[in-house]
C-alpha atoms as a printed R data frame, in Angstrom:
    type eleno elety resid chain resno       x       y       z
1   ATOM     1    CA   UNK     A     1  -3.777  29.909  -1.018
2   ATOM     2    CA   UNK     A     2  -2.816  26.530  -0.103
3   ATOM     3    CA   UNK     A     3  -0.378  26.310  -3.173
4   ATOM     4    CA   UNK     A     4   1.409  29.346  -1.823
5   ATOM     5    CA   UNK     A     5   1.640  28.194   1.714
6   ATOM     6    CA   UNK     A     6   2.804  24.606   0.539
7   ATOM     7    CA   UNK     A     7   5.361  26.386  -1.775
8   ATOM     8    CA   UNK     A     8   4.292  24.220  -4.665
9   ATOM     9    CA   UNK     A     9   1.240  24.137  -7.138
10  ATOM    10    CA   UNK     A    10  -1.002  21.584  -5.762
11  ATOM    11    CA   UNK     A    11  -1.433  18.694  -8.085
12  ATOM    12    CA   UNK     A    12  -4.867  18.472  -9.892
13  ATOM    13    CA   UNK     A    13  -6.249  15.662  -7.575
14  ATOM    14    CA   UNK     A    14  -5.740  17.832  -4.802
15  ATOM    15    CA   UNK     A    15  -7.277  20.717  -6.490
16  ATOM    16    CA   UNK     A    16 -10.421  18.752  -7.176
17  ATOM    17    CA   UNK     A    17 -10.334  17.495  -3.471
18  ATOM    18    CA   UNK     A    18 -10.066  21.001  -2.283
19  ATOM    19    CA   UNK     A    19 -12.138  23.222  -4.668
20  ATOM    20    CA   UNK     A    20 -14.495  21.238  -6.072
21  ATOM    21    CA   UNK     A    21 -16.094  19.461  -2.816
22  ATOM    22    CA   UNK     A    22 -19.235  18.681  -5.000
23  ATOM    23    CA   UNK     A    23 -17.151  16.386  -7.507
24  ATOM    24    CA   UNK     A    24 -17.204  13.223  -5.198
25  ATOM    25    CA   UNK     A    25 -14.359  15.166  -2.934
26  ATOM    26    CA   UNK     A    26 -15.689  14.189   0.497
27  ATOM    27    CA   UNK     A    27 -16.885  10.696  -0.213
28  ATOM    28    CA   UNK     A    28 -13.833   9.701  -2.045
29  ATOM    29    CA   UNK     A    29 -11.529  11.559   0.435
30  ATOM    30    CA   UNK     A    30 -12.984   9.719   3.366
31  ATOM    31    CA   UNK     A    31 -12.870   6.324   1.784
32  ATOM    32    CA   UNK     A    32  -9.420   6.920   0.571
33  ATOM    33    CA   UNK     A    33  -8.256   8.154   3.901
34  ATOM    34    CA   UNK     A    34  -9.716   5.179   5.657
35  ATOM    35    CA   UNK     A    35  -8.321   2.735   3.173
36  ATOM    36    CA   UNK     A    36  -4.904   4.128   3.132
37  ATOM    37    CA   UNK     A    37  -4.256   5.546   6.736
38  ATOM    38    CA   UNK     A    38  -6.272   3.486   9.031
39  ATOM    39    CA   UNK     A    39  -4.891   0.493  10.889
40  ATOM    40    CA   UNK     A    40  -3.956  -2.417   8.360
41  ATOM    41    CA   UNK     A    41  -1.266  -5.161   8.544
42  ATOM    42    CA   UNK     A    42  -0.171  -3.630   5.158
43  ATOM    43    CA   UNK     A    43   2.074  -0.625   5.990
44  ATOM    44    CA   UNK     A    44   1.470   2.785   4.290
45  ATOM    45    CA   UNK     A    45   4.142   2.371   1.873
46  ATOM    46    CA   UNK     A    46   2.897  -1.210   0.686
47  ATOM    47    CA   UNK     A    47  -0.674   0.187   0.315
48  ATOM    48    CA   UNK     A    48   0.849   3.327  -1.762
49  ATOM    49    CA   UNK     A    49   2.890   0.675  -3.981
50  ATOM    50    CA   UNK     A    50  -0.448  -1.226  -4.440
51  ATOM    51    CA   UNK     A    51  -2.000   2.000  -5.401
52  ATOM    52    CA   UNK     A    52   0.864   2.892  -7.942
53  ATOM    53    CA   UNK     A    53   0.422  -0.674  -9.432
54  ATOM    54    CA   UNK     A    54  -3.072  -0.235  -9.991
55  ATOM    55    CA   UNK     A    55  -2.570   3.308 -11.608
56  ATOM    56    CA   UNK     A    56   0.293   1.273 -13.811
57  ATOM    57    CA   UNK     A    57  -2.410  -1.237 -14.943
58  ATOM    58    CA   UNK     A    58  -4.773   1.447 -15.557
59  ATOM    59    CA   UNK     A    59  -2.183   3.312 -17.515
60  ATOM    60    CA   UNK     A    60  -2.422   6.576 -15.232
61  ATOM    61    CA   UNK     A    61   1.157   8.194 -14.962
62  ATOM    62    CA   UNK     A    62  -0.183  10.830 -12.712
63  ATOM    63    CA   UNK     A    63  -1.171   8.312 -10.240
64  ATOM    64    CA   UNK     A    64   1.951   5.930 -10.589
65  ATOM    65    CA   UNK     A    65   4.099   8.980  -9.972
66  ATOM    66    CA   UNK     A    66   2.106  10.318  -6.865
67  ATOM    67    CA   UNK     A    67   1.753   6.953  -5.296
68  ATOM    68    CA   UNK     A    68   5.439   5.898  -6.109
69  ATOM    69    CA   UNK     A    69   6.593   9.111  -4.237
70  ATOM    70    CA   UNK     A    70   4.626   8.069  -1.245
71  ATOM    71    CA   UNK     A    71   5.940   4.700  -1.161
72  ATOM    72    CA   UNK     A    72   9.395   5.722  -1.761
73  ATOM    73    CA   UNK     A    73   9.118   7.440   1.787
74  ATOM    74    CA   UNK     A    74   8.757   4.173   3.750
75  ATOM    75    CA   UNK     A    75  10.642   1.495   1.599
76  ATOM    76    CA   UNK     A    76  13.756   1.717  -0.680
77  ATOM    77    CA   UNK     A    77  13.452   3.434  -3.879
78  ATOM    78    CA   UNK     A    78  15.050   0.568  -5.619
79  ATOM    79    CA   UNK     A    79  12.189  -1.511  -4.121
80  ATOM    80    CA   UNK     A    80   9.581   0.594  -5.389
81  ATOM    81    CA   UNK     A    81  11.050   0.900  -8.790
82  ATOM    82    CA   UNK     A    82  11.565  -2.586  -9.537
83  ATOM    83    CA   UNK     A    83   8.117  -3.489  -8.268
84  ATOM    84    CA   UNK     A    84   6.793  -0.700 -10.672
85  ATOM    85    CA   UNK     A    85   9.029  -2.195 -13.203
86  ATOM    86    CA   UNK     A    86   7.655  -5.928 -12.689
87  ATOM    87    CA   UNK     A    87   6.689  -6.701  -9.352
88  ATOM    88    CA   UNK     A    88   6.810 -10.683  -9.910
89  ATOM    89    CA   UNK     A    89  10.603 -10.407 -10.043
90  ATOM    90    CA   UNK     A    90  11.079  -7.467  -7.418
91  ATOM    91    CA   UNK     A    91  12.364  -8.307  -3.997
92  ATOM    92    CA   UNK     A    92   8.882  -8.691  -2.286
93  ATOM    93    CA   UNK     A    93   7.411 -10.951   0.221
94  ATOM    94    CA   UNK     A    94   5.646 -13.950  -1.376
95  ATOM    95    CA   UNK     A    95   2.350 -12.750   0.238
96  ATOM    96    CA   UNK     A    96   2.428  -9.338  -1.062
97  ATOM    97    CA   UNK     A    97   3.454 -10.748  -4.589
98  ATOM    98    CA   UNK     A    98   0.329 -13.126  -4.497
99  ATOM    99    CA   UNK     A    99  -1.733 -10.267  -3.241
100 ATOM   100    CA   UNK     A   100  -0.395  -8.048  -6.386
101 ATOM   101    CA   UNK     A   101  -1.217 -11.212  -8.758
102 ATOM   102    CA   UNK     A   102  -4.816 -11.037  -7.382
103 ATOM   103    CA   UNK     A   103  -5.255  -7.151  -7.747
104 ATOM   104    CA   UNK     A   104  -3.822  -7.117 -11.242
105 ATOM   105    CA   UNK     A   105  -6.444  -9.686 -12.132
106 ATOM   106    CA   UNK     A   106  -9.181  -7.535 -10.467
107 ATOM   107    CA   UNK     A   107  -8.071  -4.675 -12.407
108 ATOM   108    CA   UNK     A   108  -7.358  -5.970 -15.844
109 ATOM   109    CA   UNK     A   109  -9.765  -8.875 -16.218
110 ATOM   110    CA   UNK     A   110 -12.159  -8.793 -13.064
111 ATOM   111    CA   UNK     A   111 -14.587 -11.288 -15.089
112 ATOM   112    CA   UNK     A   112 -12.009 -13.841 -14.808
113 ATOM   113    CA   UNK     A   113 -11.613 -13.710 -11.043
114 ATOM   114    CA   UNK     A   114 -12.320 -16.825  -9.188
115 ATOM   115    CA   UNK     A   115 -12.423 -18.599  -5.733
116 ATOM   116    CA   UNK     A   116  -8.986 -20.164  -6.833
117 ATOM   117    CA   UNK     A   117  -7.576 -16.695  -7.121
118 ATOM   118    CA   UNK     A   118  -8.676 -15.688  -3.741
119 ATOM   119    CA   UNK     A   119  -7.596 -18.882  -2.225
120 ATOM   120    CA   UNK     A   120  -3.907 -18.638  -3.759
121 ATOM   121    CA   UNK     A   121  -3.437 -15.296  -1.744
122 ATOM   122    CA   UNK     A   122  -4.854 -16.758   1.558
123 ATOM   123    CA   UNK     A   123  -2.661 -19.947   0.895
124 ATOM   124    CA   UNK     A   124   0.292 -17.466   0.617
125 ATOM   125    CA   UNK     A   125   0.038 -16.469   4.285
126 ATOM   126    CA   UNK     A   126  -2.096 -13.483   3.625
127 ATOM   127    CA   UNK     A   127  -4.879 -12.952   6.519
128 ATOM   128    CA   UNK     A   128  -8.411 -12.422   5.514
129 ATOM   129    CA   UNK     A   129  -8.494  -8.757   6.809
130 ATOM   130    CA   UNK     A   130  -5.143  -7.908   4.932
131 ATOM   131    CA   UNK     A   131  -6.611  -9.460   1.783
132 ATOM   132    CA   UNK     A   132 -10.056  -7.286   2.244
133 ATOM   133    CA   UNK     A   133  -7.449  -4.334   2.865
134 ATOM   134    CA   UNK     A   134  -5.742  -4.687  -0.421
135 ATOM   135    CA   UNK     A   135  -8.966  -5.251  -2.204
136 ATOM   136    CA   UNK     A   136 -10.187  -1.796  -0.817
137 ATOM   137    CA   UNK     A   137  -6.727  -0.193  -2.148
138 ATOM   138    CA   UNK     A   138  -7.362  -1.591  -5.421
139 ATOM   139    CA   UNK     A   139 -11.117  -0.747  -5.587
140 ATOM   140    CA   UNK     A   140 -10.498   2.918  -4.510
141 ATOM   141    CA   UNK     A   141  -7.444   3.351  -6.955
142 ATOM   142    CA   UNK     A   142  -9.231   1.828 -10.033
143 ATOM   143    CA   UNK     A   143 -11.713   4.674  -9.451
144 ATOM   144    CA   UNK     A   144  -9.267   7.427  -8.802
145 ATOM   145    CA   UNK     A   145  -6.784   6.470 -11.767
146 ATOM   146    CA   UNK     A   146  -9.651   6.622 -14.235
147 ATOM   147    CA   UNK     A   147 -10.985   9.967 -13.003
148 ATOM   148    CA   UNK     A   148  -7.647  11.278 -13.154
149 ATOM   149    CA   UNK     A   149  -7.088  10.108 -16.720
150 ATOM   150    CA   UNK     A   150 -10.712  11.336 -17.778
151 ATOM   151    CA   UNK     A   151  -9.541  14.635 -16.340
152 ATOM   152    CA   UNK     A   152  -6.206  14.616 -17.917
153 ATOM   153    CA   UNK     A   153  -4.463  15.475 -14.692
154 ATOM   154    CA   UNK     A   154  -1.249  17.278 -15.172
155 ATOM   155    CA   UNK     A   155   2.046  15.424 -14.341
156 ATOM   156    CA   UNK     A   156   3.998  17.090 -11.715
157 ATOM   157    CA   UNK     A   157   7.835  17.137 -11.677
158 ATOM   158    CA   UNK     A   158   9.598  14.513  -9.569
159 ATOM   159    CA   UNK     A   159  10.398  17.379  -6.994
160 ATOM   160    CA   UNK     A   160   6.727  18.352  -7.061
161 ATOM   161    CA   UNK     A   161   5.739  14.643  -6.558
162 ATOM   162    CA   UNK     A   162   8.207  14.363  -3.722
163 ATOM   163    CA   UNK     A   163   6.654  17.505  -1.937
164 ATOM   164    CA   UNK     A   164   3.260  16.379  -2.412
165 ATOM   165    CA   UNK     A   165   4.202  13.001  -0.934
166 ATOM   166    CA   UNK     A   166   5.315  14.743   2.132
167 ATOM   167    CA   UNK     A   167   2.163  16.708   2.376
168 ATOM   168    CA   UNK     A   168   0.216  13.602   2.039
169 ATOM   169    CA   UNK     A   169   1.902  11.552   4.546
170 ATOM   170    CA   UNK     A   170   1.425  14.477   6.975
171 ATOM   171    CA   UNK     A   171  -2.173  15.605   6.192
172 ATOM   172    CA   UNK     A   172  -3.790  12.388   4.604
173 ATOM   173    CA   UNK     A   173  -6.230  12.010   2.062
174 ATOM   174    CA   UNK     A   174  -9.516  13.293   3.703
175 ATOM   175    CA   UNK     A   175 -10.551  16.707   2.264
């Protein structure tokens, strides 16, 4: 029914959230909504770009496409695409890049994280609250990207990702 009203087949992530409430949907939806849409010094697009990069580091094409499409709604496509290609050379604020360095290490080699890694983010001018918010984005999307891969989510077309991005911006993540 939702797919008919929306005019597009719901992505597998939404199908799990709407139709399989017993499969972590309520808890995961609530946590994701809080992390991605409640007040933060990071914009929605910045948090969505963080999610897309976590998905890249987790090799999750579904989540890269979904969260890139949302990020593009609030920042230039070129910025998102260059960050996905190599955030270290993309035109991004230094504090954002320092945060991404931390999140990449958190995702790929968490046992190697140290207080010095955290200090580099804070020394780059990122507030403690913004840092905590970014860590929450990485934590939730490390879980989501892995279950998207485990469940082998179908990859929508760019037009379908765009339509889903509009719906997620309007509706949010709560299920």
